[in-house]
Amino acid sequence: MADHAGVSPSADAQLEPVSDPGRAAVRRAARLRALLDGCAAVDVERIGVRTDVAARLAHVHSLGHLVGAENSAERADAALASLRTMLADPDHGGWFAGRGPGDGVDGAKDAGTHTAVVLAAATAALADRPGARVMLDEALVVLGQRFWDPEASMLRTEWDRAWNAPGPYRGLAANMYGVEAMLAAYDATADLQWLESSGAVVDRVVGWASANRWRLPEHFTPDWIPDRDYNVHDPRDAERPYGSVPGHGFVWARLLLSLEAAHGSTGRRTDAAISLFERALADAWTGDGFVATVDWQGNALDTRTPVAARCAAITTAYQLARVTGDERYARRAEDWWPADPDPWCSGPQDVHVAVQALLAPDLPVGASFGGAVRQGLRATGPTATR
């Protein structure tokens, strides 16, 4: 996983198309049902929850409803209801970071929370869930007025509860989730503002990545200057680790493909997506998973292999196969599925990336997963009712 002179698609021999796609689809369908009925079946009213988790549950069950999963409509509506009531801030607007169990409230206002609400409401609107479009419009107002910085063409990361002032920290993760959410909003509303904002963020990110051998800086000063030494003395910080996060490289690669699909083109952003994917793969793959973080030479720092990184790699590999026509990507994705499905149930905080990985092989590449599902699963797709 040390540094490399350059990044280009791997030169291994051309592989045959993935064998027996029908049986693979059946396995994916079974795993999708297990996820939706297992770690995504959470009673947020009873246990209390972080807002981003409730939003992700609304997102995945809206997707589940679109593919015919039993009980997903009701579960999506329950998660949306929690976003509309217990998790919304009635005094200052926007959404709390979390609430409960009991009367406890985390009143911080951060971009990750609000972009998760946008994604949930957009996917739910695409799934025709009641009240979703109203929530989406409200969430987009908050996103545009509070978090979007037109001078930087990036999203601010955090505010205090009363929206008195934004915090000084600037981070790429919030913008990653933000681009995903804004592309979904574009799919749900056809408002070009969100497509244009997504493109502006992505182009800045590609500039930083290409100047850094395709390793993404995660942390920035208030003026959006990369801070490559951020948390150097606490490299495994749970929220803001030191170094580069290969799993985020996979996600950004997918978002570049989504943006290209929204524009109906394949060009320089697709080339950048390949570079990001290949760099993350070269740095992070251990033979048994993808390490969580690496330093600026590609050496592993946090050697844990999170489920989210594997799911992101699988999803992006399938989408690269579809965009480029190169079956090597699909073969890689098939090789990365774990034999035991239990690791996919690491908790509701990760269930959205697992569901998206299970759907990706059978979906066209679109601006968002909700829009792609509406466009149509392939005939062999893993409908959850099979």
mmCIF file of N, CA and C in Angstrom, residues 283-347:
data_model
loop_
_atom_site.group_PDB
_atom_site.id
_atom_site.type_symbol
_atom_site.label_atom_id
_atom_site.label_comp_id
_atom_site.label_asym_id
_atom_site.label_seq_id
_atom_site.Cartn_x
_atom_site.Cartn_y
_atom_site.Cartn_z
ATOM 1 N N ASP A 283 -4.168 1.867 -2.343
ATOM 2 C CA ASP A 283 -3.762 2.213 -0.978
ATOM 3 C C ASP A 283 -4.383 1.308 0.077
ATOM 4 N N ALA A 284 -5.630 0.875 -0.129
ATOM 5 C CA ALA A 284 -6.413 0.373 0.999
ATOM 6 C C ALA A 284 -6.654 -1.126 1.013
ATOM 7 N N TRP A 285 -6.619 -1.803 -0.131
ATOM 8 C CA TRP A 285 -6.994 -3.208 -0.162
ATOM 9 C C TRP A 285 -5.942 -4.071 0.525
ATOM 10 N N THR A 286 -6.402 -4.914 1.471
ATOM 11 C CA THR A 286 -5.506 -5.768 2.229
ATOM 12 C C THR A 286 -5.575 -7.225 1.794
ATOM 13 N N GLY A 287 -6.494 -7.547 0.923
ATOM 14 C CA GLY A 287 -6.784 -8.937 0.605
ATOM 15 C C GLY A 287 -7.981 -9.437 1.370
ATOM 16 N N ASP A 288 -8.396 -8.684 2.396
ATOM 17 C CA ASP A 288 -9.537 -9.089 3.221
ATOM 18 C C ASP A 288 -10.423 -7.903 3.588
ATOM 19 N N GLY A 289 -10.185 -6.765 2.984
ATOM 20 C CA GLY A 289 -10.955 -5.564 3.294
ATOM 21 C C GLY A 289 -10.159 -4.332 2.923
ATOM 22 N N PHE A 290 -10.723 -3.171 3.241
ATOM 23 C CA PHE A 290 -10.105 -1.893 2.923
ATOM 24 C C PHE A 290 -9.800 -1.146 4.212
ATOM 25 N N VAL A 291 -8.544 -0.744 4.398
ATOM 26 C CA VAL A 291 -8.176 -0.056 5.630
ATOM 27 C C VAL A 291 -8.909 1.281 5.715
ATOM 28 N N ALA A 292 -9.052 1.760 6.948
ATOM 29 C CA ALA A 292 -9.851 2.959 7.175
ATOM 30 C C ALA A 292 -9.141 4.236 6.744
ATOM 31 N N THR A 293 -7.836 4.358 7.051
ATOM 32 C CA THR A 293 -7.103 5.581 6.706
ATOM 33 C C THR A 293 -5.676 5.239 6.295
ATOM 34 N N VAL A 294 -5.098 6.147 5.502
ATOM 35 C CA VAL A 294 -3.690 6.018 5.105
ATOM 36 C C VAL A 294 -3.025 7.379 5.259
ATOM 37 N N ASP A 295 -1.677 7.357 5.297
ATOM 38 C CA ASP A 295 -0.950 8.622 5.346
ATOM 39 C C ASP A 295 -0.760 9.143 3.925
ATOM 40 N N TRP A 296 0.030 10.199 3.775
ATOM 41 C CA TRP A 296 0.141 10.866 2.476
ATOM 42 C C TRP A 296 1.053 10.145 1.499
ATOM 43 N N GLN A 297 1.670 9.030 1.960
ATOM 44 C CA GLN A 297 2.423 8.156 1.065
ATOM 45 C C GLN A 297 1.684 6.855 0.783
ATOM 46 N N GLY A 298 0.475 6.726 1.317
ATOM 47 C CA GLY A 298 -0.320 5.529 1.083
ATOM 48 C C GLY A 298 -0.100 4.417 2.076
ATOM 49 N N ASN A 299 0.604 4.673 3.170
ATOM 50 C CA ASN A 299 0.826 3.664 4.197
ATOM 51 C C ASN A 299 -0.349 3.633 5.161
ATOM 52 N N ALA A 300 -0.776 2.430 5.535
ATOM 53 C CA ALA A 300 -1.946 2.279 6.389
ATOM 54 C C ALA A 300 -1.712 2.907 7.757
ATOM 55 N N LEU A 301 -2.710 3.642 8.232
ATOM 56 C CA LEU A 301 -2.696 4.192 9.584
ATOM 57 C C LEU A 301 -3.664 3.420 10.472
ATOM 58 N N ASP A 302 -4.947 3.536 10.172
ATOM 59 C CA ASP A 302 -5.967 2.780 10.894
ATOM 60 C C ASP A 302 -6.264 1.540 10.062
ATOM 61 N N THR A 303 -5.834 0.393 10.560
ATOM 62 C CA THR A 303 -5.917 -0.836 9.771
ATOM 63 C C THR A 303 -7.242 -1.566 9.928
ATOM 64 N N ARG A 304 -8.166 -1.015 10.662
ATOM 65 C CA ARG A 304 -9.500 -1.603 10.690
ATOM 66 C C ARG A 304 -10.102 -1.542 9.279
ATOM 67 N N THR A 305 -10.992 -2.485 8.980
ATOM 68 C CA THR A 305 -11.570 -2.570 7.631
ATOM 69 C C THR A 305 -13.079 -2.360 7.731
ATOM 70 N N PRO A 306 -13.530 -1.115 7.694
ATOM 71 C CA PRO A 306 -14.955 -0.835 7.917
ATOM 72 C C PRO A 306 -15.851 -1.366 6.804
ATOM 73 N N VAL A 307 -17.045 -1.781 7.212
ATOM 74 C CA VAL A 307 -18.047 -2.253 6.261
ATOM 75 C C VAL A 307 -18.353 -1.183 5.222
ATOM 76 N N ALA A 308 -18.433 0.074 5.663
ATOM 77 C CA ALA A 308 -18.812 1.143 4.746
ATOM 78 C C ALA A 308 -17.833 1.268 3.586
ATOM 79 N N ALA A 309 -16.538 1.092 3.843
ATOM 80 C CA ALA A 309 -15.550 1.199 2.767
ATOM 81 C C ALA A 309 -15.713 0.074 1.763
ATOM 82 N N ARG A 310 -15.950 -1.133 2.237
ATOM 83 C CA ARG A 310 -16.158 -2.261 1.323
ATOM 84 C C ARG A 310 -17.403 -2.034 0.474
ATOM 85 N N CYS A 311 -18.483 -1.589 1.109
ATOM 86 C CA CYS A 311 -19.721 -1.335 0.363
ATOM 87 C C CYS A 311 -19.505 -0.253 -0.696
ATOM 88 N N ALA A 312 -18.806 0.805 -0.323
ATOM 89 C CA ALA A 312 -18.551 1.889 -1.272
ATOM 90 C C ALA A 312 -17.723 1.400 -2.453
ATOM 91 N N ALA A 313 -16.724 0.557 -2.177
ATOM 92 C CA ALA A 313 -15.892 0.024 -3.255
ATOM 93 C C ALA A 313 -16.716 -0.842 -4.197
ATOM 94 N N ILE A 314 -17.569 -1.695 -3.643
ATOM 95 C CA ILE A 314 -18.401 -2.576 -4.464
ATOM 96 C C ILE A 314 -19.349 -1.758 -5.333
ATOM 97 N N THR A 315 -20.022 -0.793 -4.723
ATOM 98 C CA THR A 315 -20.980 0.028 -5.464
ATOM 99 C C THR A 315 -20.305 0.748 -6.624
ATOM 100 N N THR A 316 -19.174 1.378 -6.353
ATOM 101 C CA THR A 316 -18.487 2.149 -7.385
ATOM 102 C C THR A 316 -17.928 1.244 -8.468
ATOM 103 N N ALA A 317 -17.445 0.070 -8.093
ATOM 104 C CA ALA A 317 -16.920 -0.858 -9.103
ATOM 105 C C ALA A 317 -18.011 -1.270 -10.083
ATOM 106 N N TYR A 318 -19.193 -1.597 -9.574
ATOM 107 C CA TYR A 318 -20.289 -1.952 -10.475
ATOM 108 C C TYR A 318 -20.639 -0.788 -11.397
ATOM 109 N N GLN A 319 -20.642 0.425 -10.858
ATOM 110 C CA GLN A 319 -21.017 1.565 -11.683
ATOM 111 C C GLN A 319 -19.929 1.887 -12.714
ATOM 112 N N LEU A 320 -18.675 1.710 -12.354
ATOM 113 C CA LEU A 320 -17.609 1.890 -13.332
ATOM 114 C C LEU A 320 -17.719 0.850 -14.456
ATOM 115 N N ALA A 321 -18.068 -0.380 -14.107
ATOM 116 C CA ALA A 321 -18.261 -1.402 -15.136
ATOM 117 C C ALA A 321 -19.345 -0.980 -16.119
ATOM 118 N N ARG A 322 -20.419 -0.427 -15.600
ATOM 119 C CA ARG A 322 -21.524 -0.021 -16.464
ATOM 120 C C ARG A 322 -21.127 1.170 -17.340
ATOM 121 N N VAL A 323 -20.420 2.138 -16.758
ATOM 122 C CA VAL A 323 -20.071 3.350 -17.510
ATOM 123 C C VAL A 323 -18.990 3.068 -18.553
ATOM 124 N N THR A 324 -17.969 2.293 -18.167
ATOM 125 C CA THR A 324 -16.828 2.079 -19.053
ATOM 126 C C THR A 324 -16.965 0.852 -19.937
ATOM 127 N N GLY A 325 -17.856 -0.080 -19.573
ATOM 128 C CA GLY A 325 -17.954 -1.339 -20.292
ATOM 129 C C GLY A 325 -16.853 -2.320 -19.955
ATOM 130 N N ASP A 326 -16.053 -2.026 -18.946
ATOM 131 C CA ASP A 326 -14.921 -2.868 -18.567
ATOM 132 C C ASP A 326 -15.370 -3.819 -17.456
ATOM 133 N N GLU A 327 -15.481 -5.111 -17.786
ATOM 134 C CA GLU A 327 -15.990 -6.094 -16.833
ATOM 135 C C GLU A 327 -15.005 -6.388 -15.700
ATOM 136 N N ARG A 328 -13.772 -5.899 -15.803
ATOM 137 C CA ARG A 328 -12.842 -6.088 -14.687
ATOM 138 C C ARG A 328 -13.386 -5.471 -13.412
ATOM 139 N N TYR A 329 -14.069 -4.347 -13.544
ATOM 140 C CA TYR A 329 -14.634 -3.706 -12.358
ATOM 141 C C TYR A 329 -15.714 -4.577 -11.730
ATOM 142 N N ALA A 330 -16.579 -5.145 -12.550
ATOM 143 C CA ALA A 330 -17.631 -6.000 -12.016
ATOM 144 C C ALA A 330 -17.047 -7.243 -11.358
ATOM 145 N N ARG A 331 -16.000 -7.802 -11.957
ATOM 146 C CA ARG A 331 -15.366 -8.970 -11.361
ATOM 147 C C ARG A 331 -14.773 -8.631 -10.003
ATOM 148 N N ARG A 332 -14.145 -7.492 -9.898
ATOM 149 C CA ARG A 332 -13.626 -7.078 -8.591
ATOM 150 C C ARG A 332 -14.750 -7.009 -7.569
ATOM 151 N N ALA A 333 -15.854 -6.365 -7.945
ATOM 152 C CA ALA A 333 -16.968 -6.223 -7.013
ATOM 153 C C ALA A 333 -17.470 -7.583 -6.546
ATOM 154 N N GLU A 334 -17.593 -8.523 -7.469
ATOM 155 C CA GLU A 334 -18.049 -9.861 -7.085
ATOM 156 C C GLU A 334 -17.068 -10.512 -6.116
ATOM 157 N N ASP A 335 -15.788 -10.297 -6.325
ATOM 158 C CA ASP A 335 -14.784 -10.888 -5.436
ATOM 159 C C ASP A 335 -14.811 -10.279 -4.037
ATOM 160 N N TRP A 336 -15.292 -9.043 -3.926
ATOM 161 C CA TRP A 336 -15.262 -8.357 -2.631
ATOM 162 C C TRP A 336 -16.461 -8.668 -1.741
ATOM 163 N N TRP A 337 -17.502 -9.321 -2.285
ATOM 164 C CA TRP A 337 -18.625 -9.679 -1.418
ATOM 165 C C TRP A 337 -18.139 -10.656 -0.354
ATOM 166 N N PRO A 338 -18.473 -10.440 0.916
ATOM 167 C CA PRO A 338 -18.087 -11.419 1.938
ATOM 168 C C PRO A 338 -18.939 -12.671 1.830
ATOM 169 N N ALA A 339 -18.348 -13.824 2.109
ATOM 170 C CA ALA A 339 -19.107 -15.070 2.059
ATOM 171 C C ALA A 339 -20.198 -15.100 3.113
ATOM 172 N N ASP A 340 -19.915 -14.501 4.257
ATOM 173 C CA ASP A 340 -20.873 -14.469 5.361
ATOM 174 C C ASP A 340 -21.613 -13.140 5.317
ATOM 175 N N PRO A 341 -22.955 -13.138 5.196
ATOM 176 C CA PRO A 341 -23.679 -11.870 5.108
ATOM 177 C C PRO A 341 -23.756 -11.100 6.413
ATOM 178 N N ASP A 342 -23.428 -11.729 7.548
ATOM 179 C CA ASP A 342 -23.588 -11.053 8.834
ATOM 180 C C ASP A 342 -22.845 -9.722 8.935
ATOM 181 N N PRO A 343 -21.617 -9.580 8.364
ATOM 182 C CA PRO A 343 -20.930 -8.292 8.495
ATOM 183 C C PRO A 343 -21.697 -7.111 7.916
ATOM 184 N N TRP A 344 -22.683 -7.352 7.053
ATOM 185 C CA TRP A 344 -23.445 -6.253 6.475
ATOM 186 C C TRP A 344 -24.382 -5.648 7.506
ATOM 187 N N CYS A 345 -24.622 -6.346 8.600
ATOM 188 C CA CYS A 345 -25.533 -5.845 9.634
ATOM 189 C C CYS A 345 -24.739 -5.239 10.781
ATOM 190 N N SER A 346 -23.850 -4.317 10.485
ATOM 191 C CA SER A 346 -23.050 -3.692 11.535
ATOM 192 C C SER A 346 -23.835 -2.636 12.293
ATOM 193 N N GLY A 347 -25.026 -2.309 11.831
ATOM 194 C CA GLY A 347 -25.864 -1.344 12.531
ATOM 195 C C GLY A 347 -26.553 -0.405 11.573
#
